[in-house]
XYZ file of N, CA and C in Angstrom:
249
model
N 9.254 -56.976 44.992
C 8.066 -56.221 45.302
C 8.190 -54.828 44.667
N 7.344 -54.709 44.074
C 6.739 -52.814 43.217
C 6.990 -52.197 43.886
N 7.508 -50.798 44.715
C 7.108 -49.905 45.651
C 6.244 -48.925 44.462
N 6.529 -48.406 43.706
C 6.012 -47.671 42.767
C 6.187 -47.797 41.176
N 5.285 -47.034 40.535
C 5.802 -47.344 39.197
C 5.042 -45.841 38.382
N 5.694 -45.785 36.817
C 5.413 -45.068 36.157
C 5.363 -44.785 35.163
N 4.185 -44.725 34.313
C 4.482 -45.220 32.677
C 4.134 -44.108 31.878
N 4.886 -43.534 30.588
C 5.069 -43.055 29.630
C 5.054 -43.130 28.374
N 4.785 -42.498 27.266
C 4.517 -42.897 26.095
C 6.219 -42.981 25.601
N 6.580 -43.962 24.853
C 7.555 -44.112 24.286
C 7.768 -44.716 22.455
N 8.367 -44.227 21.845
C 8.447 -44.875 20.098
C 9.177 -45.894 20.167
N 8.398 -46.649 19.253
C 9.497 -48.159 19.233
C 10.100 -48.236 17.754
N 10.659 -48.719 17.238
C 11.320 -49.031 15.749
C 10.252 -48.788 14.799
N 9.274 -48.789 14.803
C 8.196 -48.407 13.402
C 7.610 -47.187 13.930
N 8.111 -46.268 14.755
C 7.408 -45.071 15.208
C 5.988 -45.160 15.650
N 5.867 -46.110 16.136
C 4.357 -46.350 17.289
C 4.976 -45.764 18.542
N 3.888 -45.393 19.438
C 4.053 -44.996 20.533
C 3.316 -46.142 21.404
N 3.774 -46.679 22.497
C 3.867 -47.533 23.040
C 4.245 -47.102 24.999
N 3.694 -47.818 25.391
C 3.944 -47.868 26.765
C 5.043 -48.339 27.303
N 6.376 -47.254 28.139
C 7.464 -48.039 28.808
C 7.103 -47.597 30.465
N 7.471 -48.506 31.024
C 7.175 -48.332 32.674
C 8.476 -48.320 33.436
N 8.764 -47.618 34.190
C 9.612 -47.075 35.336
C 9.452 -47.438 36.548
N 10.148 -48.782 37.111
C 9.071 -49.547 38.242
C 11.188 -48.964 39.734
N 10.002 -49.276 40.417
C 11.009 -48.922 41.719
C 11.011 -50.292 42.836
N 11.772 -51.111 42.772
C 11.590 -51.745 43.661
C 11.906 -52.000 45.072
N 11.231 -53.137 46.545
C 11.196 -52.463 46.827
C 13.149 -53.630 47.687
N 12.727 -54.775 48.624
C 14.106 -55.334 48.841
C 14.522 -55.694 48.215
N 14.172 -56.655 46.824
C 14.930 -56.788 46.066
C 15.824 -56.312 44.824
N 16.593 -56.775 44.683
C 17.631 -56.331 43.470
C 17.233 -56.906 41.897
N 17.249 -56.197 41.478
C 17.205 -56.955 39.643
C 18.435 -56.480 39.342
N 19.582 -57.632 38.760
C 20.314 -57.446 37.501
C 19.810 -57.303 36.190
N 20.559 -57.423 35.440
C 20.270 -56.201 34.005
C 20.083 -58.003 33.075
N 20.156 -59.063 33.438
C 20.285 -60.325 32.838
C 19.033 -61.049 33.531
N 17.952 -60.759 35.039
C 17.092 -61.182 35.373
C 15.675 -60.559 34.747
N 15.515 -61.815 34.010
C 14.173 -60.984 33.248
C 12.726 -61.935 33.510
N 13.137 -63.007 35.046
C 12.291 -63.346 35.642
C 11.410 -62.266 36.014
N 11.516 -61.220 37.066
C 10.243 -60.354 37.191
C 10.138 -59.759 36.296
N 11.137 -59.249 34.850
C 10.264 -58.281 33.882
C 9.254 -59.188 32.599
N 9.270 -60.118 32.892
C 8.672 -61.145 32.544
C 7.296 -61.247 33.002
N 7.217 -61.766 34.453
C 5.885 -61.623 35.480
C 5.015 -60.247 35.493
N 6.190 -59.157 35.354
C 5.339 -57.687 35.382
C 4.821 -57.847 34.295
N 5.104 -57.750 32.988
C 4.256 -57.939 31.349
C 2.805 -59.163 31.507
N 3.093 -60.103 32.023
C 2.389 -60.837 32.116
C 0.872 -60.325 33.148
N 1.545 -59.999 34.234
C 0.677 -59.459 35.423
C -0.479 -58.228 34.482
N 0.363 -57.038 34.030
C -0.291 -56.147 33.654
C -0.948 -56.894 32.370
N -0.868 -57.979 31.782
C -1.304 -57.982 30.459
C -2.934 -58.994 31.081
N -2.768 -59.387 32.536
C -3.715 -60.350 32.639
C -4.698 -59.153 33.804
N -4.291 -58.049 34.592
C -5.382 -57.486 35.301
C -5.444 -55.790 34.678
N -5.181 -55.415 33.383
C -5.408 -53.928 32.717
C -5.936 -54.624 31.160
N -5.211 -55.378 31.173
C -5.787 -55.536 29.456
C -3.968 -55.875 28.479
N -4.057 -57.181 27.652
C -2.671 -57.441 26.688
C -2.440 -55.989 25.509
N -3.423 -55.152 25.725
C -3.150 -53.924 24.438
C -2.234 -52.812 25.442
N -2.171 -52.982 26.373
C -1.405 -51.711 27.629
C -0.553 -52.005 27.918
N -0.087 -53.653 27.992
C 1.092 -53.901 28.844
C 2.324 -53.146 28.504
N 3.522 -52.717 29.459
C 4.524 -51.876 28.849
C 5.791 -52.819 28.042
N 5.961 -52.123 27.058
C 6.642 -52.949 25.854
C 8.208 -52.505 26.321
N 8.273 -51.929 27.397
C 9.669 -52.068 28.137
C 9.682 -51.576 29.546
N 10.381 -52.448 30.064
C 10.332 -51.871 31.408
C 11.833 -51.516 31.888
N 11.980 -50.566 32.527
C 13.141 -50.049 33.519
C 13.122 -49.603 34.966
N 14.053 -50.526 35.411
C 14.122 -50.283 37.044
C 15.047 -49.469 37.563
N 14.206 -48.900 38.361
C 15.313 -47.416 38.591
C 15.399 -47.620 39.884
N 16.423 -47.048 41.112
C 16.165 -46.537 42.108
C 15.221 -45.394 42.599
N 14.833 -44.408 42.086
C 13.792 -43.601 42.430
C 13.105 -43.161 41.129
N 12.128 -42.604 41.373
C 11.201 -41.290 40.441
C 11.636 -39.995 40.290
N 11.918 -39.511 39.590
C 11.726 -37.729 39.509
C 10.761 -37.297 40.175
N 11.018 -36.145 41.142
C 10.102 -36.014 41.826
C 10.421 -34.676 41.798
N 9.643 -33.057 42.386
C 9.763 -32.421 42.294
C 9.679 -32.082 44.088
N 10.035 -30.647 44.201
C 10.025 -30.555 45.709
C 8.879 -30.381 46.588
N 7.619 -30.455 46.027
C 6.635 -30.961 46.842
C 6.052 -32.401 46.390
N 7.149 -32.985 45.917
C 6.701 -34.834 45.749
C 5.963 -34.888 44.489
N 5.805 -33.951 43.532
C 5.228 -34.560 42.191
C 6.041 -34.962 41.556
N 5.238 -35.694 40.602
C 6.419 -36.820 39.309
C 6.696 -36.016 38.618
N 7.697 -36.053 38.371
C 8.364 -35.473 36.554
C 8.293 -36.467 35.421
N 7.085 -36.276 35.093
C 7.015 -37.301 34.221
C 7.672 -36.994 32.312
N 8.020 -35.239 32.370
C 8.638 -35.476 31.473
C 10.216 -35.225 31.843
N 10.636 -35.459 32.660
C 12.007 -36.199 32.985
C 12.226 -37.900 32.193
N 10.889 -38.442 32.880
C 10.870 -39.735 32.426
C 10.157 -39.854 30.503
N 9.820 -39.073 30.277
C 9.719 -39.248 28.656
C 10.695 -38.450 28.221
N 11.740 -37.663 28.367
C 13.358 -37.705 27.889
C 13.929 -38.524 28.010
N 14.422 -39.872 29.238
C 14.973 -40.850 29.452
C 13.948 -42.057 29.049
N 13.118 -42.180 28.456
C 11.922 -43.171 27.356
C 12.353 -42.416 26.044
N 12.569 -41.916 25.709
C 13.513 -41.540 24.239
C 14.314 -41.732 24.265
N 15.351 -41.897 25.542
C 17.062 -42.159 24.793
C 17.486 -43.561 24.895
């Protein structure tokens, strides 16, 4: 289950910028070899936003950058979508 998520512009090998998403989940665990849900998430987003948005990588984190009244750092997360 999603608890949250968060997507950023990221470059892929031909210098396009492209969508990577930062998903938080919420009981379960993903290993780094289960690509059953990052599979379903591409699929999901490609069938209720549109196949031109879906994120062309996804990473599961334990939390968000957050700042101390709860906003995202979202360029926390486009330094760590570059490296």
């Amino acid at each position: 289950m999603v608890i949250e998520a968060a997507v950023v512009p990221a470059e892929d090998s031909d210098g396009l910028i492209k969508p990577k998403a930062f998903v938080v989940l919420g009981d379960c665990a993903v290993s780094d070899s289960d690509q059953v849900l990052y599979e379903e998430l591409k699929v999901h987003v490609k069938r209720t936003i549109g196949p031109w948005k879906y994120p062309r990588w996804i990473v599961f984190v334990d939390s968000l950058p957050r700042t101390p009244s709860g906003k995202l750092q979202r360029f926390l997360l486009r330094e760590m979508g570059n490296s």
